Short mmCIF file of N, CA and C in Angstrom, two decimals:
data_model
loop_
_atom_site.label_atom_id
_atom_site.label_comp_id
_atom_site.label_asym_id
_atom_site.label_seq_id
_atom_site.Cartn_x
_atom_site.Cartn_y
_atom_site.Cartn_z
N MET A 1 133.49 -163.06 79.85
CA MET A 1 134.13 -162.15 80.77
C MET A 1 135.54 -161.90 80.25
N LYS A 2 135.93 -160.63 80.21
CA LYS A 2 137.27 -160.26 79.77
C LYS A 2 138.02 -159.68 80.96
N ARG A 3 139.30 -159.98 81.04
CA ARG A 3 140.14 -159.48 82.14
C ARG A 3 141.11 -158.45 81.58
N TYR A 4 141.30 -157.36 82.33
CA TYR A 4 142.21 -156.30 81.93
C TYR A 4 143.07 -155.90 83.12
N ASN A 5 144.27 -155.44 82.84
CA ASN A 5 145.11 -154.80 83.84
C ASN A 5 145.03 -153.31 83.57
N ILE A 6 144.61 -152.55 84.57
CA ILE A 6 144.45 -151.11 84.42
C ILE A 6 145.32 -150.43 85.47
N THR A 7 146.05 -149.39 85.06
CA THR A 7 146.88 -148.62 85.98
C THR A 7 146.24 -147.26 86.21
N VAL A 8 146.00 -146.93 87.49
CA VAL A 8 145.40 -145.66 87.87
C VAL A 8 146.29 -145.03 88.93
N ASN A 9 146.80 -143.83 88.63
CA ASN A 9 147.68 -143.12 89.56
C ASN A 9 148.83 -144.00 90.04
N GLY A 10 149.40 -144.76 89.13
CA GLY A 10 150.57 -145.57 89.46
C GLY A 10 150.25 -146.91 90.11
N LYS A 11 148.99 -147.21 90.39
CA LYS A 11 148.61 -148.50 90.98
C LYS A 11 147.96 -149.36 89.90
N ALA A 12 148.41 -150.61 89.80
CA ALA A 12 147.85 -151.52 88.80
C ALA A 12 146.69 -152.30 89.42
N TYR A 13 145.61 -152.44 88.67
CA TYR A 13 144.44 -153.19 89.11
C TYR A 13 144.12 -154.25 88.08
N ASP A 14 143.73 -155.43 88.56
CA ASP A 14 143.27 -156.51 87.70
C ASP A 14 141.75 -156.45 87.75
N VAL A 15 141.09 -156.17 86.61
CA VAL A 15 139.64 -156.06 86.59
C VAL A 15 139.06 -157.05 85.59
N ALA A 16 137.85 -157.48 85.89
CA ALA A 16 137.12 -158.36 85.00
C ALA A 16 135.89 -157.61 84.52
N VAL A 17 135.64 -157.64 83.21
CA VAL A 17 134.52 -156.93 82.62
C VAL A 17 133.62 -157.96 81.94
N GLU A 18 132.34 -157.89 82.29
CA GLU A 18 131.38 -158.83 81.72
C GLU A 18 130.47 -158.07 80.77
N GLU A 19 130.28 -158.60 79.58
CA GLU A 19 129.39 -158.00 78.61
C GLU A 19 127.97 -158.43 78.93
N ILE A 20 127.03 -157.47 78.96
CA ILE A 20 125.64 -157.80 79.23
C ILE A 20 124.78 -157.29 78.09
N ASP A 21 123.63 -157.94 77.88
CA ASP A 21 122.73 -157.44 76.84
C ASP A 21 121.86 -156.34 77.42
N ALA A 22 121.29 -155.52 76.56
CA ALA A 22 120.58 -154.31 76.97
C ALA A 22 119.41 -154.59 77.90
N GLY A 23 118.79 -155.77 77.86
CA GLY A 23 117.62 -156.07 78.67
C GLY A 23 117.94 -156.51 80.09
N SER A 24 119.14 -156.88 80.37
CA SER A 24 119.44 -157.39 81.71
C SER A 24 119.88 -156.27 82.64
N ALA A 25 119.77 -156.53 83.93
CA ALA A 25 120.15 -155.54 84.94
C ALA A 25 121.66 -155.48 85.07
N PRO A 26 122.21 -154.30 85.32
CA PRO A 26 123.66 -154.19 85.49
C PRO A 26 124.10 -154.88 86.78
N VAL A 27 125.29 -155.43 86.75
CA VAL A 27 125.86 -156.09 87.91
C VAL A 27 126.95 -155.18 88.46
N VAL A 28 126.86 -154.86 89.74
CA VAL A 28 127.85 -153.99 90.36
C VAL A 28 128.68 -154.84 91.31
N SER A 29 129.99 -154.73 91.20
CA SER A 29 130.85 -155.49 92.10
C SER A 29 131.91 -154.58 92.66
N ALA A 30 132.52 -155.00 93.75
CA ALA A 30 133.59 -154.22 94.39
C ALA A 30 134.82 -154.24 93.51
N PRO A 31 135.64 -153.21 93.58
CA PRO A 31 136.87 -153.19 92.79
C PRO A 31 137.82 -154.29 93.24
N ALA A 32 138.57 -154.79 92.29
CA ALA A 32 139.54 -155.84 92.58
C ALA A 32 140.70 -155.26 93.39
N ALA A 33 141.39 -156.13 94.06
CA ALA A 33 142.55 -155.69 94.85
C ALA A 33 143.66 -155.26 93.92
N PRO A 34 144.50 -154.33 94.37
CA PRO A 34 145.63 -153.90 93.54
C PRO A 34 146.55 -155.07 93.22
N VAL A 35 147.10 -155.02 92.02
CA VAL A 35 148.02 -156.05 91.56
C VAL A 35 149.44 -155.51 91.70
N ALA A 36 150.35 -156.36 92.13
CA ALA A 36 151.74 -155.93 92.21
C ALA A 36 152.22 -155.58 90.82
N SER A 37 152.85 -154.43 90.70
CA SER A 37 153.32 -154.01 89.39
C SER A 37 154.75 -153.53 89.50
N SER A 38 155.34 -153.29 88.36
CA SER A 38 156.69 -152.76 88.37
C SER A 38 156.65 -151.34 88.91
N PRO A 39 157.73 -150.87 89.51
CA PRO A 39 157.73 -149.52 90.06
C PRO A 39 157.49 -148.48 88.98
N ALA A 40 156.92 -147.36 89.39
CA ALA A 40 156.65 -146.27 88.45
C ALA A 40 157.97 -145.77 87.87
N PRO A 41 157.94 -145.29 86.63
CA PRO A 41 159.18 -144.77 86.04
C PRO A 41 159.73 -143.63 86.88
N ALA A 42 161.03 -143.54 86.93
CA ALA A 42 161.67 -142.49 87.73
C ALA A 42 161.39 -141.13 87.12
N VAL A 43 161.12 -140.17 87.97
CA VAL A 43 160.88 -138.80 87.53
C VAL A 43 162.22 -138.09 87.49
N ALA A 44 162.43 -137.31 86.45
CA ALA A 44 163.69 -136.58 86.33
C ALA A 44 163.88 -135.68 87.54
N PRO A 45 165.06 -135.65 88.11
CA PRO A 45 165.28 -134.82 89.28
C PRO A 45 165.13 -133.34 88.93
N VAL A 46 164.60 -132.59 89.88
CA VAL A 46 164.41 -131.17 89.70
C VAL A 46 165.66 -130.46 90.21
N ALA A 47 166.16 -129.53 89.41
CA ALA A 47 167.37 -128.78 89.79
C ALA A 47 167.12 -128.02 91.09
N GLU A 48 168.20 -127.79 91.85
CA GLU A 48 168.09 -127.03 93.10
C GLU A 48 167.88 -125.56 92.77
N GLY A 49 167.03 -124.93 93.51
CA GLY A 49 166.74 -123.52 93.31
C GLY A 49 165.31 -123.24 93.72
N THR A 50 164.78 -122.11 93.30
CA THR A 50 163.40 -121.75 93.60
C THR A 50 162.49 -122.38 92.56
N LYS A 51 161.57 -123.21 93.01
CA LYS A 51 160.65 -123.90 92.10
C LYS A 51 159.48 -122.99 91.77
N VAL A 52 159.15 -122.93 90.48
CA VAL A 52 157.98 -122.19 90.02
C VAL A 52 156.91 -123.25 89.76
N THR A 53 155.82 -123.20 90.53
CA THR A 53 154.79 -124.24 90.43
C THR A 53 153.52 -123.69 89.80
N ALA A 54 152.71 -124.62 89.28
CA ALA A 54 151.44 -124.25 88.68
C ALA A 54 150.46 -123.84 89.79
N PRO A 55 149.86 -122.66 89.68
CA PRO A 55 148.93 -122.21 90.72
C PRO A 55 147.57 -122.90 90.64
N MET A 56 147.28 -123.52 89.50
CA MET A 56 145.99 -124.20 89.29
C MET A 56 146.16 -125.18 88.14
N PRO A 57 145.26 -126.14 88.00
CA PRO A 57 145.36 -127.05 86.86
C PRO A 57 145.03 -126.31 85.56
N GLY A 58 145.70 -126.71 84.50
CA GLY A 58 145.44 -126.07 83.21
C GLY A 58 146.36 -126.58 82.13
N THR A 59 146.46 -125.84 81.05
CA THR A 59 147.28 -126.19 79.91
C THR A 59 148.29 -125.08 79.64
N ILE A 60 149.54 -125.45 79.41
CA ILE A 60 150.58 -124.47 79.12
C ILE A 60 150.40 -124.00 77.66
N LEU A 61 150.10 -122.71 77.49
CA LEU A 61 149.91 -122.16 76.14
C LEU A 61 151.22 -121.65 75.55
N ASP A 62 152.08 -121.06 76.40
CA ASP A 62 153.31 -120.45 75.90
C ASP A 62 154.37 -120.48 76.98
N ILE A 63 155.61 -120.67 76.56
CA ILE A 63 156.76 -120.57 77.46
C ILE A 63 157.58 -119.40 76.95
N LYS A 64 157.71 -118.36 77.75
CA LYS A 64 158.31 -117.11 77.32
C LYS A 64 159.81 -117.01 77.58
N VAL A 65 160.40 -118.00 78.23
CA VAL A 65 161.82 -117.98 78.55
C VAL A 65 162.46 -119.30 78.14
N SER A 66 163.79 -119.31 78.13
CA SER A 66 164.56 -120.52 77.84
C SER A 66 165.52 -120.77 78.98
N VAL A 67 166.03 -122.00 79.07
CA VAL A 67 167.03 -122.33 80.08
C VAL A 67 168.23 -121.41 79.86
N GLY A 68 168.71 -120.82 80.96
CA GLY A 68 169.85 -119.91 80.88
C GLY A 68 169.46 -118.45 80.87
N ASP A 69 168.20 -118.14 80.57
CA ASP A 69 167.75 -116.74 80.57
C ASP A 69 167.75 -116.18 81.99
N THR A 70 168.02 -114.88 82.11
CA THR A 70 167.94 -114.20 83.39
C THR A 70 166.58 -113.53 83.47
N VAL A 71 165.89 -113.71 84.61
CA VAL A 71 164.55 -113.14 84.79
C VAL A 71 164.53 -112.27 86.03
N GLN A 72 163.57 -111.35 86.06
CA GLN A 72 163.35 -110.48 87.21
C GLN A 72 162.14 -110.99 87.99
N ALA A 73 162.08 -110.69 89.27
CA ALA A 73 160.93 -111.07 90.09
C ALA A 73 159.67 -110.46 89.48
N GLY A 74 158.63 -111.26 89.33
CA GLY A 74 157.37 -110.78 88.76
C GLY A 74 157.27 -110.87 87.26
N GLN A 75 158.36 -111.23 86.59
CA GLN A 75 158.35 -111.34 85.13
C GLN A 75 157.55 -112.57 84.71
N ALA A 76 156.71 -112.43 83.68
CA ALA A 76 155.93 -113.56 83.17
C ALA A 76 156.88 -114.53 82.47
N ILE A 77 156.85 -115.79 82.90
CA ILE A 77 157.71 -116.78 82.26
C ILE A 77 156.92 -117.81 81.45
N MET A 78 155.62 -117.95 81.76
CA MET A 78 154.76 -118.88 81.02
C MET A 78 153.34 -118.35 81.01
N VAL A 79 152.53 -118.89 80.11
CA VAL A 79 151.11 -118.58 80.07
C VAL A 79 150.37 -119.90 80.28
N LEU A 80 149.49 -119.91 81.28
CA LEU A 80 148.70 -121.09 81.65
C LEU A 80 147.24 -120.81 81.37
N GLU A 81 146.61 -121.67 80.59
CA GLU A 81 145.17 -121.52 80.33
C GLU A 81 144.42 -122.38 81.33
N ALA A 82 143.49 -121.75 82.04
CA ALA A 82 142.64 -122.46 82.98
C ALA A 82 141.23 -121.88 82.87
N MET A 83 140.26 -122.72 82.69
CA MET A 83 138.86 -122.30 82.57
C MET A 83 138.68 -121.24 81.49
N LYS A 84 139.32 -121.44 80.36
CA LYS A 84 139.22 -120.55 79.19
C LYS A 84 139.82 -119.17 79.43
N MET A 85 140.65 -119.04 80.46
CA MET A 85 141.31 -117.76 80.72
C MET A 85 142.82 -117.97 80.68
N GLU A 86 143.52 -116.99 80.12
CA GLU A 86 144.97 -117.05 80.06
C GLU A 86 145.56 -116.36 81.29
N ASN A 87 146.40 -117.09 82.03
CA ASN A 87 147.01 -116.58 83.25
C ASN A 87 148.52 -116.60 83.10
N ASP A 88 149.18 -115.47 83.43
CA ASP A 88 150.64 -115.45 83.43
C ASP A 88 151.14 -116.19 84.66
N VAL A 89 152.19 -116.98 84.47
CA VAL A 89 152.90 -117.59 85.59
C VAL A 89 154.17 -116.75 85.73
N ASN A 90 154.30 -116.06 86.86
CA ASN A 90 155.38 -115.10 87.06
C ASN A 90 156.52 -115.69 87.89
N ALA A 91 157.71 -115.18 87.64
CA ALA A 91 158.89 -115.59 88.41
C ALA A 91 158.74 -115.07 89.84
N PRO A 92 158.87 -115.94 90.84
CA PRO A 92 158.74 -115.49 92.22
C PRO A 92 159.98 -114.73 92.72
N CYS A 93 161.09 -114.84 91.98
CA CYS A 93 162.33 -114.17 92.39
C CYS A 93 163.17 -113.88 91.15
N ALA A 94 164.16 -113.04 91.31
CA ALA A 94 165.09 -112.78 90.22
C ALA A 94 166.12 -113.90 90.17
N GLY A 95 166.62 -114.20 89.00
CA GLY A 95 167.64 -115.23 88.87
C GLY A 95 167.75 -115.74 87.46
N LYS A 96 168.39 -116.89 87.33
CA LYS A 96 168.63 -117.53 86.04
C LYS A 96 167.76 -118.78 85.95
N ILE A 97 167.15 -119.00 84.79
CA ILE A 97 166.33 -120.19 84.59
C ILE A 97 167.25 -121.41 84.52
N LEU A 98 167.14 -122.30 85.53
CA LEU A 98 167.98 -123.50 85.57
C LEU A 98 167.36 -124.65 84.79
N SER A 99 166.03 -124.75 84.83
CA SER A 99 165.36 -125.81 84.07
C SER A 99 163.92 -125.41 83.78
N ILE A 100 163.40 -125.96 82.70
CA ILE A 100 161.99 -125.83 82.36
C ILE A 100 161.46 -127.26 82.33
N ASN A 101 160.45 -127.53 83.17
CA ASN A 101 159.98 -128.89 83.38
C ASN A 101 158.64 -129.17 82.73
N THR A 102 158.29 -128.44 81.70
CA THR A 102 157.05 -128.67 80.99
C THR A 102 157.23 -128.26 79.53
N THR A 103 156.22 -128.49 78.72
CA THR A 103 156.27 -128.12 77.31
C THR A 103 154.96 -127.43 76.94
N LYS A 104 154.97 -126.74 75.81
CA LYS A 104 153.74 -126.12 75.31
C LYS A 104 152.70 -127.21 75.08
N SER A 105 151.47 -126.88 75.34
CA SER A 105 150.29 -127.74 75.15
C SER A 105 150.18 -128.87 76.16
N SER A 106 151.08 -128.92 77.15
CA SER A 106 150.96 -130.00 78.13
C SER A 106 150.00 -129.58 79.24
N ALA A 107 149.27 -130.56 79.75
CA ALA A 107 148.35 -130.34 80.87
C ALA A 107 149.14 -130.45 82.17
N VAL A 108 148.88 -129.55 83.10
CA VAL A 108 149.58 -129.57 84.38
C VAL A 108 148.55 -129.53 85.51
N GLU A 109 148.94 -130.08 86.65
CA GLU A 109 148.09 -130.07 87.84
C GLU A 109 148.59 -128.99 88.80
N THR A 110 147.77 -128.62 89.74
CA THR A 110 148.15 -127.66 90.76
C THR A 110 149.40 -128.15 91.49
N GLY A 111 150.38 -127.28 91.63
CA GLY A 111 151.59 -127.63 92.34
C GLY A 111 152.67 -128.28 91.50
N ALA A 112 152.40 -128.58 90.23
CA ALA A 112 153.42 -129.18 89.36
C ALA A 112 154.55 -128.19 89.17
N VAL A 113 155.79 -128.68 89.23
CA VAL A 113 156.96 -127.80 89.05
C VAL A 113 157.09 -127.50 87.55
N LEU A 114 156.97 -126.22 87.21
CA LEU A 114 157.03 -125.79 85.81
C LEU A 114 158.44 -125.39 85.42
N ALA A 115 159.16 -124.76 86.35
CA ALA A 115 160.52 -124.29 86.08
C ALA A 115 161.25 -124.13 87.40
N VAL A 116 162.57 -124.00 87.31
CA VAL A 116 163.39 -123.75 88.48
C VAL A 116 164.28 -122.56 88.20
N ILE A 117 164.32 -121.62 89.15
CA ILE A 117 165.14 -120.42 89.02
C ILE A 117 166.23 -120.48 90.09
N GLY A 118 167.48 -120.21 89.66
CA GLY A 118 168.59 -120.28 90.62
C GLY A 118 169.30 -118.97 90.74
#
């Protein structure tokens, strides 16, 4: 039996894994109780302003603006690939790009803050 510490969504679990031979029946057991772990790393604070969030999970293909650029409402600021389709992520308002909180080729979840416009 081998023991591992596994972290899932910021919670650490202590699990035991038993090796079985192909002829024996699998053994199913309840998950182990969470193990106390060190706190999750601090997330960089998001600048104050209008947050531009991911409308769906996907991968960032392109970032069309830089910090400090002035954008107009409706202007495409990023390209998000989801389900093999390229979707523009548009600025919800006019303003200046205060921060970009993602990088090209990174995977994002729905609601992730991609940029902040002030």
